[in-house]
């Protein structure tokens, strides 16, 4: 049997933490890319989250025996016409860090009033197996970009993403709160029920 293991095809520590939490309890052995340096690295060249997510899951599913879960995610800011989008990880250049990306985002949004600071996080999760897509799942969450960072939890742009329903930035949410409402949490909820319903049921 090879279906009883699932590879998380990401190197982002923040994502791995959240993905593992969301998939907890499923009868699958969850592995991450650290264990398989020989697989190499997928280059994201797509112009949409879906293209990158599918491409990444297919790439690793040709190397791994089992299910592969990849995701592409990012931030779309209204005042920037939806940017940085698929370029969110590299907003501040090739040596980007979360801190540098946040600084760059705040700089380009300096003086932009609140209504135009509307933004959303988007996440597309793909499941693939043996070079074929099994299914894609999407999740989104809307909020505003703050004028300065607030909070220390989470990763990426969380300190500057304000979520009105909870009146907090994402970096002030607990891991459980974030998973309940985030783009990734919403997509993963669908993944979980799909896996539980269809994939893990014995045939017939
Ligand atoms: P992998 O390709 O290995 O998965 P990555 O960090 O390169 O890791 P992406 O290309 O999907 O991932 O970039 C997503 C970026 O969008 C990420 O680096 C964050 O800056 C941002 N982002 C995505 N989800 C986020 C979240 O939940 N909170 C804060 N920022 C997030």
XYZ file of N, CA and C and ligand atoms in Angstrom:
643
model
N 0.840 -1.207 0.000
C 0.000 0.000 0.000
C 0.870 1.251 0.000
N 0.528 2.209 -0.876
C 1.300 3.441 -0.877
C 0.417 4.627 -0.482
N -0.897 4.425 -0.409
C -1.793 5.553 -0.134
C -1.780 5.989 1.316
N -1.084 5.250 2.154
C -1.173 5.600 3.557
C -0.129 6.622 3.964
N 0.552 7.215 2.983
C 1.449 8.291 3.367
C 1.233 9.511 2.477
N 1.497 10.655 3.037
C 1.232 11.914 2.336
C 2.426 12.841 2.514
N 2.913 13.346 1.387
C 4.059 14.259 1.416
C 3.574 15.704 1.379
N 4.014 16.501 2.349
C 3.724 17.936 2.309
C 4.816 18.589 1.472
N 4.458 19.019 0.265
C 5.470 19.513 -0.676
C 5.684 21.007 -0.506
N 6.253 21.366 0.631
C 6.589 22.769 0.881
C 7.814 22.824 1.782
N 8.557 23.917 1.670
C 9.713 24.089 2.550
C 9.459 25.221 3.548
N 8.286 25.836 3.438
C 7.953 26.953 4.317
C 7.525 26.418 5.694
N 8.325 26.728 6.729
C 8.090 26.200 8.087
C 6.699 26.575 8.625
N 6.309 27.810 8.350
C 5.007 28.285 8.839
C 3.877 27.469 8.232
N 3.992 27.218 6.928
C 2.959 26.414 6.263
C 2.937 24.997 6.822
N 4.133 24.402 6.995
C 4.207 23.010 7.465
C 3.500 22.867 8.812
N 3.778 23.836 9.709
C 3.148 23.816 11.034
C 1.615 23.804 10.913
N 1.113 24.714 10.070
C -0.343 24.826 9.950
C -0.940 23.610 9.246
N -0.259 23.114 8.224
C -0.782 21.957 7.482
C -0.852 20.730 8.390
N 0.204 20.519 9.161
C 0.227 19.346 10.054
C -0.918 19.408 11.066
N -1.128 20.595 11.587
C -2.204 20.771 12.567
C -3.564 20.477 11.933
N -3.770 20.981 10.722
C -5.058 20.789 10.057
C -5.311 19.335 9.670
N -4.257 18.570 9.462
C -4.439 17.183 8.998
C -4.354 16.180 10.139
N -4.159 16.703 11.356
C -3.975 15.816 12.514
C -5.154 14.843 12.666
N -4.820 13.596 12.981
C -5.884 12.630 13.250
C -6.258 11.765 12.053
N -5.877 12.199 10.838
C -6.188 11.361 9.667
C -5.252 10.150 9.670
N -5.729 8.990 9.212
C -4.876 7.800 9.224
C -3.856 7.802 8.089
N -3.004 8.819 8.094
C -1.986 8.967 7.049
C -0.676 9.303 7.725
N 0.399 8.751 7.191
C 1.708 9.143 7.710
C 2.119 10.415 6.965
N 2.287 11.492 7.696
C 2.595 12.772 7.057
C 4.111 12.968 7.024
N 4.627 13.224 5.820
C 6.072 13.439 5.687
C 6.315 14.817 5.072
N 7.529 15.336 5.248
C 7.806 16.612 4.589
C 9.072 16.514 3.735
N 9.256 17.520 2.920
C 10.320 17.481 1.903
C 11.730 17.366 2.475
N 11.926 17.814 3.729
C 13.261 17.745 4.365
C 13.877 16.351 4.212
N 12.993 15.358 4.254
C 13.451 13.974 4.248
C 13.908 13.519 2.863
N 13.560 14.282 1.830
C 13.825 13.844 0.456
C 14.597 14.889 -0.356
N 15.822 15.221 0.062
C 16.580 16.248 -0.673
C 16.834 15.838 -2.125
N 16.813 14.531 -2.378
C 17.085 14.042 -3.742
C 15.959 14.404 -4.729
N 14.797 14.837 -4.237
C 13.706 15.209 -5.142
C 13.987 16.530 -5.871
N 14.895 17.328 -5.340
C 15.178 18.628 -5.957
C 14.098 19.632 -5.617
N 14.141 20.764 -6.275
C 13.252 21.873 -5.931
C 12.423 22.280 -7.147
N 11.131 22.397 -6.985
C 10.260 22.845 -8.076
C 10.355 24.360 -8.220
N 10.510 24.825 -9.457
C 10.566 26.269 -9.709
C 9.188 26.786 -10.058
N 8.701 27.732 -9.274
C 7.363 28.275 -9.519
C 7.418 29.316 -10.619
N 6.824 28.983 -11.775
C 6.855 29.943 -12.875
C 5.449 30.325 -13.320
N 4.438 29.758 -12.656
C 3.052 30.018 -13.055
C 2.620 31.436 -12.743
N 1.529 31.857 -13.423
C 1.020 33.210 -13.174
C -0.208 33.193 -12.285
N -0.618 31.991 -11.894
C -1.756 31.891 -10.976
C -1.390 30.946 -9.837
N -2.114 31.106 -8.717
C -1.893 30.206 -7.576
C -2.183 28.776 -7.992
N -3.247 28.626 -8.795
C -3.637 27.261 -9.178
C -2.559 26.590 -10.033
N -2.003 27.341 -10.986
C -0.965 26.759 -11.859
C 0.244 26.312 -11.034
N 0.673 27.162 -10.099
C 1.834 26.807 -9.265
C 1.533 25.635 -8.335
N 0.343 25.647 -7.784
C -0.026 24.587 -6.856
C -0.092 23.236 -7.579
N -0.732 23.237 -8.738
C -0.826 21.990 -9.519
C 0.549 21.527 -9.953
N 1.340 22.474 -10.486
C 2.680 22.139 -10.987
C 3.542 21.525 -9.899
N 3.478 22.120 -8.705
C 4.291 21.654 -7.583
C 3.870 20.246 -7.160
N 2.562 20.021 -7.067
C 2.112 18.696 -6.607
C 2.447 17.627 -7.651
N 2.316 17.970 -8.936
C 2.632 16.981 -9.988
C 4.113 16.642 -9.992
N 4.941 17.682 -9.882
C 6.401 17.498 -9.878
C 6.806 16.484 -8.805
N 6.339 16.689 -7.575
C 6.762 15.789 -6.490
C 6.069 14.434 -6.569
N 4.867 14.396 -7.171
C 4.155 13.108 -7.234
C 4.815 12.162 -8.239
N 5.685 12.709 -9.087
C 6.423 11.827 -10.013
C 7.644 11.220 -9.326
N 7.937 11.701 -8.146
C 9.116 11.223 -7.419
C 8.759 10.450 -6.153
N 7.561 10.657 -5.652
C 7.181 10.120 -4.341
C 6.095 9.066 -4.510
N 6.209 7.978 -3.800
C 5.163 6.950 -3.858
C 4.184 7.191 -2.723
N 3.052 7.751 -3.083
C 2.052 8.114 -2.080
C 1.339 9.377 -2.543
N 0.565 9.953 -1.665
C -0.168 11.179 -2.004
C 0.727 12.393 -1.770
N 0.601 13.387 -2.639
C 1.379 14.615 -2.457
C 0.418 15.786 -2.286
N 0.684 16.606 -1.288
C -0.119 17.811 -1.075
C 0.796 19.022 -1.244
N 0.466 19.862 -2.232
C 1.233 21.103 -2.413
C 0.256 22.266 -2.317
N 0.750 23.410 -1.953
C -0.129 24.577 -1.967
C 0.634 25.799 -2.423
N -0.068 26.709 -3.090
C 0.504 28.010 -3.395
C -0.438 29.030 -2.780
N 0.138 30.041 -2.179
C -0.688 31.010 -1.478
C -0.039 32.370 -1.545
N -0.780 33.378 -1.174
C -0.217 34.722 -1.189
C -1.272 35.752 -0.875
N -0.843 36.993 -0.984
C -1.649 38.137 -0.581
C -2.003 38.977 -1.802
N -3.297 39.330 -1.931
C -3.729 40.218 -3.015
C -4.230 41.525 -2.395
N -3.598 42.621 -2.769
C -3.950 43.912 -2.162
C -4.683 44.777 -3.190
N -5.847 45.271 -2.770
C -6.708 46.010 -3.692
C -5.993 47.206 -4.330
N -5.320 48.012 -3.496
C -4.668 49.232 -4.006
C -3.532 48.903 -4.975
N -3.085 47.659 -4.971
C -1.974 47.270 -5.861
C -2.487 46.421 -7.024
N -3.794 46.497 -7.257
C -4.365 45.743 -8.383
C -4.189 44.238 -8.211
N -4.187 43.774 -6.951
C -4.084 42.324 -6.703
C -2.668 41.825 -6.463
N -1.690 42.716 -6.568
C -0.308 42.312 -6.267
C -0.113 42.275 -4.739
N 0.868 41.591 -4.175
C 1.898 40.831 -4.869
C 1.450 39.454 -5.384
N 0.307 38.949 -4.990
C -0.218 37.698 -5.562
C 0.777 36.553 -5.528
N 1.020 35.946 -6.694
C 1.926 34.785 -6.719
C 3.377 35.179 -6.418
N 3.637 36.487 -6.366
C 5.012 36.936 -6.051
C 5.180 37.313 -4.573
N 4.204 36.953 -3.753
C 4.217 37.383 -2.345
C 5.500 37.016 -1.605
N 6.042 35.823 -1.886
C 7.232 35.382 -1.146
C 8.470 36.184 -1.542
N 8.418 36.797 -2.738
C 9.617 37.493 -3.258
C 9.402 38.992 -3.421
N 8.429 39.542 -2.709
C 8.105 40.969 -2.890
C 9.330 41.864 -2.744
N 10.194 41.557 -1.783
C 11.341 42.439 -1.538
C 12.598 41.972 -2.277
N 12.450 41.056 -3.223
C 13.602 40.639 -4.023
C 14.009 39.202 -3.769
N 15.105 38.768 -4.423
C 15.488 37.358 -4.346
C 15.923 36.902 -2.958
N 16.413 37.832 -2.119
C 16.790 37.432 -0.751
C 15.755 37.847 0.278
N 14.514 37.713 -0.127
C 13.428 38.188 0.728
C 13.340 37.420 2.042
N 12.934 38.122 3.072
C 12.553 37.491 4.342
C 11.167 38.053 4.664
N 10.489 37.446 5.636
C 9.166 37.956 6.011
C 9.254 39.425 6.418
N 10.290 39.773 7.209
C 10.426 41.158 7.693
C 10.633 42.134 6.537
N 11.508 41.749 5.611
C 11.779 42.653 4.469
C 10.521 42.809 3.607
N 9.778 41.717 3.419
C 8.555 41.791 2.614
C 7.528 42.717 3.250
N 7.405 42.620 4.579
C 6.451 43.485 5.280
C 6.867 44.946 5.132
N 8.146 45.209 5.306
C 8.636 46.598 5.198
C 8.344 47.156 3.804
N 8.602 46.333 2.803
C 8.363 46.773 1.416
C 6.871 47.047 1.193
N 6.030 46.131 1.678
C 4.583 46.311 1.494
C 4.110 47.606 2.145
N 4.574 47.867 3.385
C 4.143 49.078 4.088
C 4.645 50.326 3.370
N 5.831 50.206 2.792
C 6.387 51.352 2.054
C 5.532 51.666 0.823
N 5.176 50.642 0.069
C 4.412 50.940 -1.150
C 2.977 51.367 -0.831
N 2.516 51.034 0.379
C 1.147 51.430 0.745
C 1.118 52.699 1.602
N 2.278 53.331 1.792
C 2.326 54.531 2.645
C 1.334 55.571 2.116
N 0.497 56.084 3.003
C -0.457 57.134 2.616
C -1.738 56.610 1.987
N -1.830 55.316 1.739
C -3.063 54.758 1.145
C -4.116 54.625 2.256
N -5.309 55.223 2.055
C -6.320 55.192 3.127
C -6.941 53.800 3.307
N -7.548 53.576 4.458
C -8.032 52.247 4.841
C -8.897 51.527 3.788
N -9.896 52.208 3.192
C -10.729 51.439 2.257
C -9.915 50.800 1.128
N -8.824 51.460 0.742
C -8.033 50.912 -0.362
C -6.948 49.954 0.133
N -6.899 49.755 1.430
C -5.932 48.787 1.987
C -6.561 47.410 2.137
N -7.770 47.276 1.555
C -8.423 45.959 1.580
C -7.535 44.931 0.895
N -7.502 43.722 1.462
C -6.621 42.692 0.910
C -7.203 41.322 1.205
N -6.742 40.336 0.466
C -7.150 38.980 0.836
C -5.990 38.020 0.675
N -5.985 37.016 1.542
C -5.073 35.894 1.384
C -5.793 34.837 0.561
N -5.058 34.218 -0.345
C -5.620 33.160 -1.194
C -4.724 31.932 -1.070
N -5.347 30.771 -1.067
C -4.574 29.521 -0.989
C -5.200 28.489 -1.928
N -4.388 27.872 -2.761
C -4.869 26.749 -3.576
C -4.043 25.519 -3.210
N -4.728 24.510 -2.712
C -4.082 23.252 -2.327
C -4.351 22.231 -3.428
N -3.322 21.513 -3.835
C -3.513 20.427 -4.818
C -3.062 19.114 -4.221
N -3.848 18.089 -4.500
C -3.448 16.722 -4.160
C -3.112 16.026 -5.463
N -1.986 15.329 -5.500
C -1.598 14.587 -6.700
C -1.046 13.231 -6.297
N -1.083 12.344 -7.256
C -0.562 10.994 -7.008
C -0.082 10.424 -8.333
N 1.126 9.899 -8.349
C 1.702 9.257 -9.533
C 1.518 10.085 -10.813
N 1.864 11.356 -10.749
C 1.819 12.203 -11.936
C 0.431 12.631 -12.379
N -0.584 12.469 -11.499
C -1.950 12.913 -11.855
C -2.548 13.734 -10.718
N -3.263 14.801 -11.114
C -3.942 15.598 -10.093
C -5.146 14.813 -9.572
N -5.266 14.743 -8.271
C -6.440 14.105 -7.671
C -7.548 15.150 -7.536
N -7.218 16.309 -6.965
C -8.208 17.379 -6.811
C -7.535 18.649 -6.277
N -8.157 19.813 -6.584
C -7.669 21.101 -6.059
C -8.729 21.708 -5.141
N -8.277 22.457 -4.168
C -9.164 23.047 -3.166
C -8.728 24.490 -2.937
N -9.723 25.415 -2.804
C -9.352 26.826 -2.629
C -9.863 27.373 -1.315
N -9.141 28.346 -0.808
C -9.596 29.038 0.394
C -9.181 30.495 0.312
N -10.022 31.380 0.877
C -9.738 32.823 0.860
C -10.158 33.437 2.170
N -9.510 34.556 2.489
C -9.964 35.322 3.652
C -9.665 36.802 3.405
N -10.627 37.654 3.755
C -10.468 39.089 3.476
C -10.180 39.883 4.736
N -9.426 40.964 4.562
C -9.105 41.847 5.682
C -8.506 43.145 5.176
N -7.679 43.771 6.020
C -7.033 45.047 5.676
C -5.547 44.985 5.994
N -4.762 45.768 5.279
C -3.341 45.877 5.624
C -3.167 47.031 6.613
N -2.599 46.720 7.782
C -2.361 47.732 8.816
C -1.251 48.687 8.374
N -1.055 49.754 9.160
C 0.017 50.688 8.817
C 1.319 50.331 9.527
N 1.220 49.445 10.542
C 2.450 48.914 11.169
C 2.186 47.515 11.703
N 3.257 46.702 11.862
C 3.058 45.327 12.319
C 2.466 45.277 13.721
N 1.645 44.254 13.966
C 1.020 44.072 15.268
C 0.921 42.572 15.559
N 1.658 42.101 16.576
C 1.590 40.693 16.977
C 2.779 39.890 16.485
N 2.970 38.713 17.124
C 4.172 37.922 16.837
C 3.884 36.492 16.407
N 2.610 36.106 16.351
C 2.315 34.721 15.974
C 2.310 34.579 14.452
N 2.192 33.330 13.997
C 2.062 33.077 12.558
C 3.362 33.287 11.811
N 3.250 33.709 10.550
C 4.426 33.915 9.698
C 4.048 34.871 8.569
N 4.998 35.121 7.688
C 4.733 35.931 6.492
C 4.139 37.294 6.829
N 3.037 37.620 6.170
C 2.410 38.931 6.317
C 1.418 39.002 7.492
N 1.364 37.954 8.311
C 0.377 37.930 9.402
C 0.387 39.187 10.287
N 1.564 39.750 10.641
C 1.543 40.920 11.533
C 0.877 42.172 10.937
N 0.747 42.221 9.614
C 0.117 43.413 9.023
C -1.255 43.117 8.417
N -1.751 41.891 8.615
C -3.073 41.533 8.066
C -4.104 41.589 9.182
N -4.991 42.591 9.104
C -6.024 42.780 10.131
C -7.302 42.074 9.686
N -7.853 41.293 10.626
C -9.046 40.500 10.310
C -10.242 41.052 11.090
N -11.122 41.845 10.439
C -12.203 42.547 11.150
C -13.104 41.666 12.014
N -13.552 40.473 11.557
C -14.479 39.711 12.416
C -13.916 39.401 13.802
N -12.600 39.241 13.932
C -12.021 38.968 15.259
C -11.328 40.198 15.845
N -11.362 41.304 15.092
C -10.761 42.578 15.516
C -9.313 42.428 15.953
N -8.569 41.623 15.200
C -7.155 41.396 15.517
C -6.385 41.186 14.232
N -5.069 41.389 14.340
C -4.227 40.999 13.201
C -4.076 39.478 13.262
N -3.740 38.873 12.132
C -3.534 37.417 12.113
C -2.410 37.016 13.075
N -1.452 37.903 13.304
C -0.341 37.565 14.193
C -0.727 37.661 15.669
N -1.993 38.042 15.943
C -2.482 38.014 17.330
C -3.443 36.854 17.560
N -3.650 36.040 16.538
C -4.533 34.877 16.705
C -3.719 33.692 17.212
N -4.372 32.794 17.945
C -3.707 31.536 18.284
C -3.678 30.687 17.014
N -2.869 29.620 17.036
C -2.789 28.738 15.865
C -4.170 28.173 15.535
N -4.941 27.840 16.566
C -6.279 27.257 16.346
C -7.212 28.289 15.713
N -7.163 29.530 16.251
C -8.029 30.582 15.694
C -7.684 30.841 14.231
N -6.392 30.902 13.949
C -5.986 31.185 12.563
C -6.448 30.061 11.636
N -6.233 28.814 12.040
C -6.639 27.680 11.196
C -8.150 27.662 10.940
N -8.924 28.173 11.907
C -10.377 28.160 11.744
C -10.834 29.130 10.654
N -10.102 30.245 10.477
C -10.612 31.278 9.558
C -9.716 31.559 8.359
N -8.488 31.071 8.369
C -7.547 31.487 7.331
C -7.843 30.826 5.979
N -7.274 31.414 4.934
C -7.333 30.865 3.570
C -6.871 29.405 3.574
N -5.748 29.133 4.259
C -5.199 27.766 4.284
C -6.102 26.848 5.098
N -6.559 27.343 6.230
C -7.439 26.556 7.095
C -8.718 26.178 6.357
N -9.269 27.143 5.585
C -10.520 26.883 4.859
C -10.307 25.852 3.759
N -9.194 25.976 3.034
C -8.908 24.990 1.972
C -8.660 23.614 2.605
N -7.942 23.607 3.725
C -7.589 22.333 4.372
C -8.787 21.617 4.975
N -9.796 22.388 5.349
C -11.001 21.770 5.879
C -11.647 20.910 4.781
N -11.629 21.450 3.547
C -12.187 20.694 2.416
C -11.319 19.473 2.112
N -9.988 19.656 2.200
C -9.071 18.539 1.950
C -9.362 17.419 2.944
N -9.491 17.799 4.183
C -9.737 16.817 5.257
C -10.982 16.002 4.999
N -12.076 16.700 4.644
C -13.292 15.907 4.476
C -13.209 15.075 3.198
N -12.536 15.592 2.171
C -12.350 14.796 0.947
C -11.561 13.525 1.255
N -10.462 13.689 1.974
C -9.621 12.523 2.290
C -10.384 11.526 3.155
N -11.096 12.053 4.119
C -11.806 11.169 5.033
C -12.924 10.424 4.300
N -13.632 11.146 3.398
C -14.794 10.562 2.717
C -14.406 9.592 1.612
N -13.547 10.092 0.680
C -13.327 9.310 -0.529
C -12.045 8.520 -0.509
N -10.970 9.171 -0.118
C -9.672 8.569 -0.342
C -9.369 7.442 0.635
N -9.795 7.649 1.853
C -9.396 6.695 2.884
C -10.415 5.575 3.085
N -11.555 5.669 2.350
C -12.551 4.590 2.424
C -12.072 3.409 1.603
N -12.188 2.197 2.085
C -11.836 1.047 1.242
C -12.817 0.967 0.061
N -12.354 0.576 -1.158
C -13.244 0.538 -2.319
C -14.360 -0.489 -2.118
N -15.515 -0.207 -2.776
C -16.635 -1.126 -2.735
C -17.438 -0.927 -1.475
P 6.791 26.722 -0.797
O 6.774 27.172 -2.244
O 7.944 25.821 -0.468
O 5.458 26.150 -0.358
P 6.974 29.575 -0.189
O 7.211 30.346 1.057
O 7.854 29.877 -1.388
O 7.022 27.996 0.160
P 4.674 30.529 -1.698
O 5.410 30.656 -2.964
O 3.301 29.894 -1.706
O 5.470 29.735 -0.556
O 4.574 31.986 -1.080
C 3.587 32.327 -0.215
C 3.945 33.614 0.496
O 2.708 34.290 0.796
C 4.605 33.310 1.838
O 5.983 33.363 1.741
C 4.031 34.401 2.730
O 4.845 35.537 2.630
C 2.661 34.693 2.136
N 1.649 33.935 2.876
C 0.993 32.817 2.466
N 0.180 32.361 3.437
C 0.343 33.187 4.485
C -0.197 33.228 5.775
O -1.028 32.301 6.223
N 0.177 34.219 6.582
C 1.043 35.154 6.175
N 1.631 35.186 4.974
C 1.279 34.202 4.132
